Coordinates of C-alpha atoms in Angstrom, one line a residue:
M89 CA 79.7 183.9 133.7
S90 CA 78.2 187.0 135.4
K91 CA 77.4 184.9 138.5
L92 CA 80.9 183.6 138.6
L93 CA 82.3 187.1 138.4
H94 CA 80.0 188.2 141.1
W95 CA 81.1 185.2 143.3
F96 CA 84.7 186.2 143.0
S97 CA 84.0 189.9 143.4
A98 CA 82.0 189.6 146.6
G99 CA 83.3 191.5 149.6
R100 CA 85.9 194.3 149.8
T101 CA 88.5 192.7 147.7
S102 CA 87.8 193.1 144.0
G103 CA 88.1 189.8 142.1
K104 CA 86.7 190.9 138.7
Y105 CA 90.0 190.1 137.0
T106 CA 90.6 186.8 138.7
L107 CA 88.5 184.5 136.4
P108 CA 89.8 186.1 133.1
F109 CA 93.3 185.8 134.5
V110 CA 92.8 182.1 135.3
I111 CA 91.4 181.5 131.8
L112 CA 94.4 183.2 130.2
L113 CA 96.8 181.3 132.4
L114 CA 95.3 177.9 131.5
G115 CA 95.0 178.9 127.9
I116 CA 98.7 179.7 127.6
T117 CA 99.6 176.5 129.4
L118 CA 97.6 174.4 127.1
L119 CA 99.0 176.1 124.0
A120 CA 102.6 175.8 125.2
S121 CA 102.0 172.1 126.1
A122 CA 100.5 171.3 122.7
A123 CA 103.3 173.2 120.9
N124 CA 105.8 171.0 122.7
L125 CA 104.1 167.6 122.2
L126 CA 102.4 168.0 118.8
L127 CA 104.7 170.2 116.7
P128 CA 108.0 169.1 115.2
E129 CA 111.2 170.7 116.5
S130 CA 111.8 172.4 113.1
S131 CA 108.5 174.4 113.5
A132 CA 108.8 178.1 114.4
L133 CA 106.0 177.6 117.0
Y134 CA 107.7 174.6 118.7
V135 CA 108.2 175.1 122.5
S136 CA 111.3 173.2 123.7
T137 CA 111.1 171.0 126.8
Y138 CA 113.7 173.3 128.4
S139 CA 111.3 176.2 128.0
I140 CA 108.4 174.1 129.4
T141 CA 110.5 173.2 132.5
L142 CA 111.5 176.8 132.9
L143 CA 107.9 177.9 132.7
G144 CA 106.9 175.3 135.3
K145 CA 109.6 176.6 137.6
Y146 CA 108.3 180.2 137.2
L147 CA 104.8 179.0 138.0
C148 CA 106.1 177.4 141.3
Y149 CA 107.7 180.8 142.1
A150 CA 104.4 182.5 141.3
M151 CA 102.6 180.2 143.8
L152 CA 105.2 181.1 146.4
A153 CA 104.7 184.8 145.7
L154 CA 101.0 184.3 146.1
A155 CA 101.6 182.8 149.5
V156 CA 103.7 185.8 150.6
D157 CA 101.1 188.2 149.2
I158 CA 98.3 186.7 151.3
I159 CA 100.1 187.2 154.5
W160 CA 101.9 190.4 153.7
G161 CA 99.5 192.3 151.4
Y162 CA 96.3 191.3 153.2
C163 CA 97.4 190.9 156.8
G164 CA 100.4 193.3 157.0
I165 CA 102.8 190.5 158.2
L166 CA 106.1 190.9 156.4
S167 CA 107.4 187.4 156.4
L168 CA 111.1 187.0 155.4
G169 CA 111.0 183.3 156.0
H170 CA 108.7 181.8 153.5
G171 CA 111.6 180.3 151.7
A172 CA 111.8 177.8 154.6
F173 CA 108.2 176.5 154.1
F174 CA 109.0 176.3 150.3
A175 CA 112.1 174.2 151.0
L176 CA 110.4 171.9 153.5
G177 CA 107.8 171.1 150.9
G178 CA 110.5 170.5 148.4
Y179 CA 112.4 168.2 150.8
A180 CA 109.3 166.1 151.3
M181 CA 109.0 165.6 147.6
G182 CA 112.8 165.1 147.2
M183 CA 112.7 162.3 149.8
Y184 CA 109.9 160.5 147.9
L185 CA 111.9 160.8 144.6
M186 CA 115.0 159.5 146.3
R187 CA 113.2 156.4 147.5
Q188 CA 112.0 155.8 143.9
I189 CA 115.6 155.4 142.7
G190 CA 115.9 152.1 144.5
D191 CA 118.9 150.0 143.5
R192 CA 119.6 152.2 140.4
G193 CA 121.8 154.5 142.4
V194 CA 125.6 154.7 142.2
Y195 CA 126.0 152.2 145.0
G196 CA 123.1 150.0 144.1
H197 CA 121.6 149.8 147.6
P198 CA 117.9 148.9 147.4
I199 CA 116.8 151.0 150.4
L200 CA 119.5 153.6 151.4
P201 CA 120.0 156.6 149.2
D202 CA 123.6 157.0 147.8
F203 CA 124.6 159.7 150.3
M204 CA 123.7 157.5 153.2
V205 CA 125.8 154.6 151.8
F206 CA 128.7 157.1 151.3
L207 CA 128.4 158.3 154.9
D208 CA 128.3 154.7 156.1
W209 CA 124.7 154.8 157.5
Q210 CA 123.5 151.3 158.3
E211 CA 119.8 151.8 158.3
L212 CA 117.2 154.2 157.1
P213 CA 116.3 157.0 159.7
W214 CA 112.8 156.9 161.1
F215 CA 111.8 160.1 159.4
W216 CA 112.4 158.6 156.0
L217 CA 110.0 155.7 156.7
G218 CA 106.8 155.9 154.6
M219 CA 108.4 158.4 152.2
D220 CA 108.4 155.8 149.4
Q221 CA 104.6 156.3 149.3
F222 CA 103.5 159.3 147.2
W223 CA 100.4 160.0 149.2
F224 CA 102.4 160.0 152.5
A225 CA 105.1 162.3 151.1
M226 CA 102.4 164.8 149.8
I227 CA 100.8 164.8 153.3
M228 CA 104.2 165.6 154.7
A229 CA 104.8 168.3 152.1
V230 CA 101.8 170.3 153.5
L231 CA 101.8 169.0 157.1
V232 CA 105.4 169.9 158.0
P233 CA 105.4 173.5 156.8
G234 CA 101.9 174.0 158.2
L235 CA 102.9 172.6 161.6
L236 CA 106.0 174.7 161.7
A237 CA 104.0 177.8 160.8
F238 CA 101.4 177.0 163.4
V239 CA 103.9 176.6 166.2
F240 CA 105.9 179.7 165.2
G241 CA 102.8 181.8 164.5
W242 CA 101.1 180.7 167.8
L243 CA 104.1 181.7 169.9
A244 CA 104.8 184.9 168.0
F245 CA 101.3 186.3 167.6
R246 CA 100.2 185.4 171.1
S247 CA 103.2 187.4 172.3
R248 CA 102.1 190.2 170.0
V249 CA 105.3 190.3 168.2
T250 CA 104.8 192.5 165.1
G251 CA 106.5 194.7 162.6
V252 CA 110.2 194.5 162.0
Y253 CA 110.7 192.2 165.0
L254 CA 108.5 189.6 163.5
S255 CA 110.4 189.9 160.1
I256 CA 113.7 189.4 161.9
M257 CA 112.3 186.3 163.7
T258 CA 111.1 184.8 160.4
Q259 CA 114.5 185.5 158.9
A260 CA 116.3 183.9 161.8
L261 CA 114.0 180.8 161.5
T262 CA 115.0 180.2 157.9
Y263 CA 118.7 180.8 158.7
A264 CA 118.6 178.3 161.5
L265 CA 117.1 175.7 159.2
L266 CA 119.7 176.5 156.6
L267 CA 122.5 175.8 159.1
A268 CA 120.8 172.6 160.3
F269 CA 120.2 171.1 156.8
F270 CA 123.8 171.8 155.8
R271 CA 124.9 169.2 158.4
N272 CA 125.3 165.6 157.1
E273 CA 124.1 164.2 160.5
M274 CA 120.6 165.5 159.7
G275 CA 120.1 162.8 157.1
F276 CA 119.1 165.1 154.2
G277 CA 122.2 165.0 152.0
G278 CA 124.0 167.8 153.7
N279 CA 125.5 170.4 151.3
N280 CA 124.6 168.5 148.2
G281 CA 121.0 167.9 149.1
L282 CA 118.9 165.4 147.2
T283 CA 119.3 164.9 143.5
D284 CA 119.7 162.3 140.7
F285 CA 115.9 161.6 140.6
K286 CA 114.7 159.0 138.1
E287 CA 110.9 158.8 138.1
I288 CA 107.7 160.0 139.8
L289 CA 104.7 157.6 140.1
G290 CA 106.5 155.3 137.7
F291 CA 106.9 158.0 135.0
D292 CA 110.4 158.9 133.7
L293 CA 111.2 162.4 134.9
Q294 CA 113.3 163.0 131.7
S295 CA 110.5 162.3 129.2
D296 CA 108.8 165.2 127.5
A297 CA 105.3 163.9 128.5
T298 CA 106.2 163.9 132.2
R299 CA 107.7 167.4 132.0
V300 CA 104.6 168.7 130.2
S301 CA 102.3 167.0 132.7
L302 CA 104.1 168.5 135.7
F303 CA 103.8 171.9 134.0
I304 CA 100.1 171.5 133.5
I305 CA 99.6 170.3 137.1
T306 CA 101.5 173.3 138.4
A307 CA 99.3 175.7 136.3
L308 CA 96.1 174.0 137.5
L309 CA 97.1 174.1 141.2
L310 CA 98.2 177.7 140.8
A311 CA 94.8 178.6 139.3
L312 CA 93.0 176.6 142.1
V313 CA 95.0 178.3 144.8
L314 CA 94.3 181.7 143.3
L315 CA 90.6 181.1 143.1
L316 CA 90.4 179.7 146.6
S317 CA 92.5 182.6 148.1
Q318 CA 90.4 185.2 146.2
R319 CA 87.2 183.7 147.7
I320 CA 88.7 183.5 151.2
L321 CA 89.9 187.1 151.1
S322 CA 86.6 188.3 149.8
S323 CA 84.7 186.6 152.7
R324 CA 84.1 187.8 156.2
L325 CA 87.4 186.3 157.2
G326 CA 89.1 188.4 154.6
K327 CA 87.4 191.5 155.9
V328 CA 88.6 190.8 159.4
T329 CA 92.1 190.2 158.0
L330 CA 92.1 193.6 156.3
A331 CA 90.9 195.2 159.5
I332 CA 93.8 193.6 161.4
R333 CA 96.2 195.0 158.8
D334 CA 94.8 198.5 159.0
A335 CA 94.0 198.8 162.7
E336 CA 94.8 195.7 164.7
A337 CA 94.3 197.3 168.1
R338 CA 90.9 198.6 167.1
T339 CA 89.9 195.2 165.7
R340 CA 90.9 193.5 169.0
F341 CA 89.0 196.2 171.0
I342 CA 85.7 195.3 169.2
G343 CA 86.1 191.7 170.2
Y344 CA 88.1 189.8 167.6
R345 CA 90.8 187.4 168.7
T346 CA 93.2 188.8 166.1
E347 CA 96.0 186.3 166.9
R348 CA 93.8 183.4 165.9
Y349 CA 93.1 185.0 162.5
K350 CA 96.8 185.7 162.0
V351 CA 97.8 182.2 162.9
W352 CA 95.2 180.7 160.5
L353 CA 96.3 182.9 157.6
F354 CA 100.0 182.2 158.4
V355 CA 99.4 178.4 158.3
Y356 CA 97.4 178.7 155.1
S357 CA 100.1 180.7 153.5
A358 CA 102.8 178.2 154.6
V359 CA 100.9 175.3 153.2
I360 CA 100.7 177.0 149.8
A361 CA 104.5 177.6 149.9
G362 CA 105.0 173.9 150.8
V363 CA 102.9 172.8 147.8
A364 CA 104.9 175.1 145.6
G365 CA 108.1 173.5 146.9
A366 CA 106.8 170.0 146.2
L367 CA 106.0 171.0 142.6
Y368 CA 109.3 172.7 142.1
V369 CA 111.6 169.8 143.0
P370 CA 110.7 167.2 140.3
Q371 CA 110.9 170.0 137.6
V372 CA 114.3 171.3 138.5
G373 CA 115.7 168.0 139.7
I374 CA 117.4 169.0 142.9
I375 CA 116.7 170.4 146.4
N376 CA 119.5 171.5 148.7
P377 CA 119.9 173.8 151.8
G378 CA 120.5 176.8 149.5
E379 CA 116.7 177.0 149.2
F380 CA 116.7 178.0 152.9
S381 CA 119.0 181.0 152.2
P382 CA 117.6 184.2 153.7
I383 CA 118.2 186.0 150.4
N384 CA 115.7 183.8 148.7
S385 CA 113.0 184.9 151.1
I386 CA 113.9 188.5 150.5
E387 CA 113.7 188.0 146.7
I388 CA 110.1 186.7 147.2
V389 CA 109.1 189.9 148.9
I390 CA 110.6 191.9 146.0
W391 CA 108.5 189.8 143.5
V392 CA 105.4 190.7 145.4
A393 CA 106.4 194.4 145.7
V394 CA 107.1 194.6 141.9
G395 CA 103.8 193.1 140.9
G396 CA 101.7 194.9 143.5
R397 CA 101.0 193.6 147.0
G398 CA 97.5 193.0 148.2
T399 CA 96.3 192.0 144.7
L400 CA 97.1 188.3 144.3
I401 CA 97.4 188.6 140.5
G402 CA 100.0 191.2 140.9
A403 CA 102.2 188.9 143.0
I404 CA 101.9 186.2 140.3
I405 CA 102.8 188.7 137.5
G406 CA 105.7 190.1 139.6
A407 CA 107.2 186.6 140.2
L408 CA 106.9 185.7 136.5
L409 CA 108.5 189.0 135.3
V410 CA 111.3 189.2 137.8
N411 CA 112.3 185.6 137.3
Y412 CA 112.3 185.9 133.6
A413 CA 114.5 189.0 133.9
K414 CA 116.7 187.1 136.3
T415 CA 117.1 184.3 133.7
R416 CA 118.0 186.8 131.0
F417 CA 120.2 189.1 133.1
T418 CA 122.3 186.4 134.8
A419 CA 123.1 185.0 131.4
I420 CA 124.6 188.3 130.4
M421 CA 126.0 189.6 133.7
P422 CA 125.8 187.0 136.5
D423 CA 127.5 189.2 139.2
G424 CA 125.3 192.2 138.5
W425 CA 121.9 190.6 139.1
L426 CA 121.6 191.4 142.8
F427 CA 122.5 195.1 142.1
A428 CA 119.8 195.1 139.4
L429 CA 117.3 193.5 141.8
G430 CA 118.1 196.0 144.5
A431 CA 117.7 198.9 142.1
L432 CA 114.4 197.5 140.8
F433 CA 113.1 197.3 144.4
V434 CA 114.1 200.9 145.1
L435 CA 112.5 202.2 141.9
V436 CA 109.3 200.3 142.5
T437 CA 109.1 201.6 146.1
L438 CA 109.7 205.2 145.0
F439 CA 107.6 205.4 141.9
L440 CA 105.2 202.4 141.9
P441 CA 104.0 201.9 145.5
K442 CA 101.2 199.8 144.2
G443 CA 103.4 197.8 141.9
L444 CA 103.1 197.2 138.2
I445 CA 99.4 196.3 138.6
G446 CA 98.7 199.7 140.1
L447 CA 100.4 201.5 137.2
Y448 CA 97.2 201.5 135.2
G449 CA 95.3 203.1 138.0
Q450 CA 98.0 205.8 138.5
L451 CA 98.0 206.7 134.7
K452 CA 94.2 206.8 134.7
S453 CA 94.1 209.0 137.7
K454 CA 96.7 211.3 136.2
R455 CA 94.8 211.5 132.9
Q456 CA 91.6 212.5 134.8
T457 CA 93.3 215.3 136.8
L458 CA 94.9 216.9 133.7
P459 CA 91.6 218.4 132.2
T460 CA 90.7 219.7 135.7
Q461 CA 94.0 221.5 136.0
E462 CA 93.8 222.9 132.5
A463 CA 90.2 224.2 133.1
S464 CA 91.2 225.9 136.4
S465 CA 94.1 227.6 134.8

């Protein structure tokens, strides 16, 4: 155990809490899954399938927040467009799930999805070919976001676009995709998107066992991504990344091609967001252009800020807490959620610059300074 802790703690970025957090995450996941499958509904400890699905969705958001934290918290690149990578991964999974419906759709066409039959399409578009294969769809779920991130990052970072200008460009990117995917001619279901999914890999998406399996897979992948990211950011590459964040000009001056490091990390972060989107769609049952909405990308940044940027675990905690609060708050006051979210962001920025995960350090520091002040007085 001590060797594992040392392995995750190597380098500048402390990872001493990573392994205990992963164990806690997987433990809670297994307990919730067992409570759903093994206990009767009359039991006080029974976890409903609705709750399992909700938890699975939160974990997808946590993975997305982790992706933004990697690029923002460790490299100083404030991306307001990661919702686009998330949605592209989701559309890849959605296309696979649509192909699995077959002739069980409303119009009973064996190949064309219902929306294409409704729009009088005569044949399947070329970019839908192969999407009936799970392995191919999963490759697309990581390849498409990764390729878009590479092209965008290569052009932007080579041109040394930084700061607020880069944030605006990422926001414009996701808004352009939003407008494009709203069009029926694009072949992605237009405003309604893709929905009415039946099964995944032959398993009924409505069954409890499938829901629990998707929840467990999401938790496992989140844990894997967290461990891998912790290791990467604790390595030499992570140290260079932190140097770029703190003093890019100086890092470039001593010989590092900083744009290459930034492109690599941007692509890695986009791939994680794409995987999160692919896991999200079968659990919520729909993907539509609303996922490209710029406000979604801004919310992700707030999750990270609330939890504590540059900490990985803080981003996960922030995503879980804010989305749980959103679920509860919107049930009581749907129109007031955005005001509450804005107020939360302002409060965290003013009083918790290191987020909730930095609260312990602030309290500890304050407690240590009090005796010194009393002694001097």
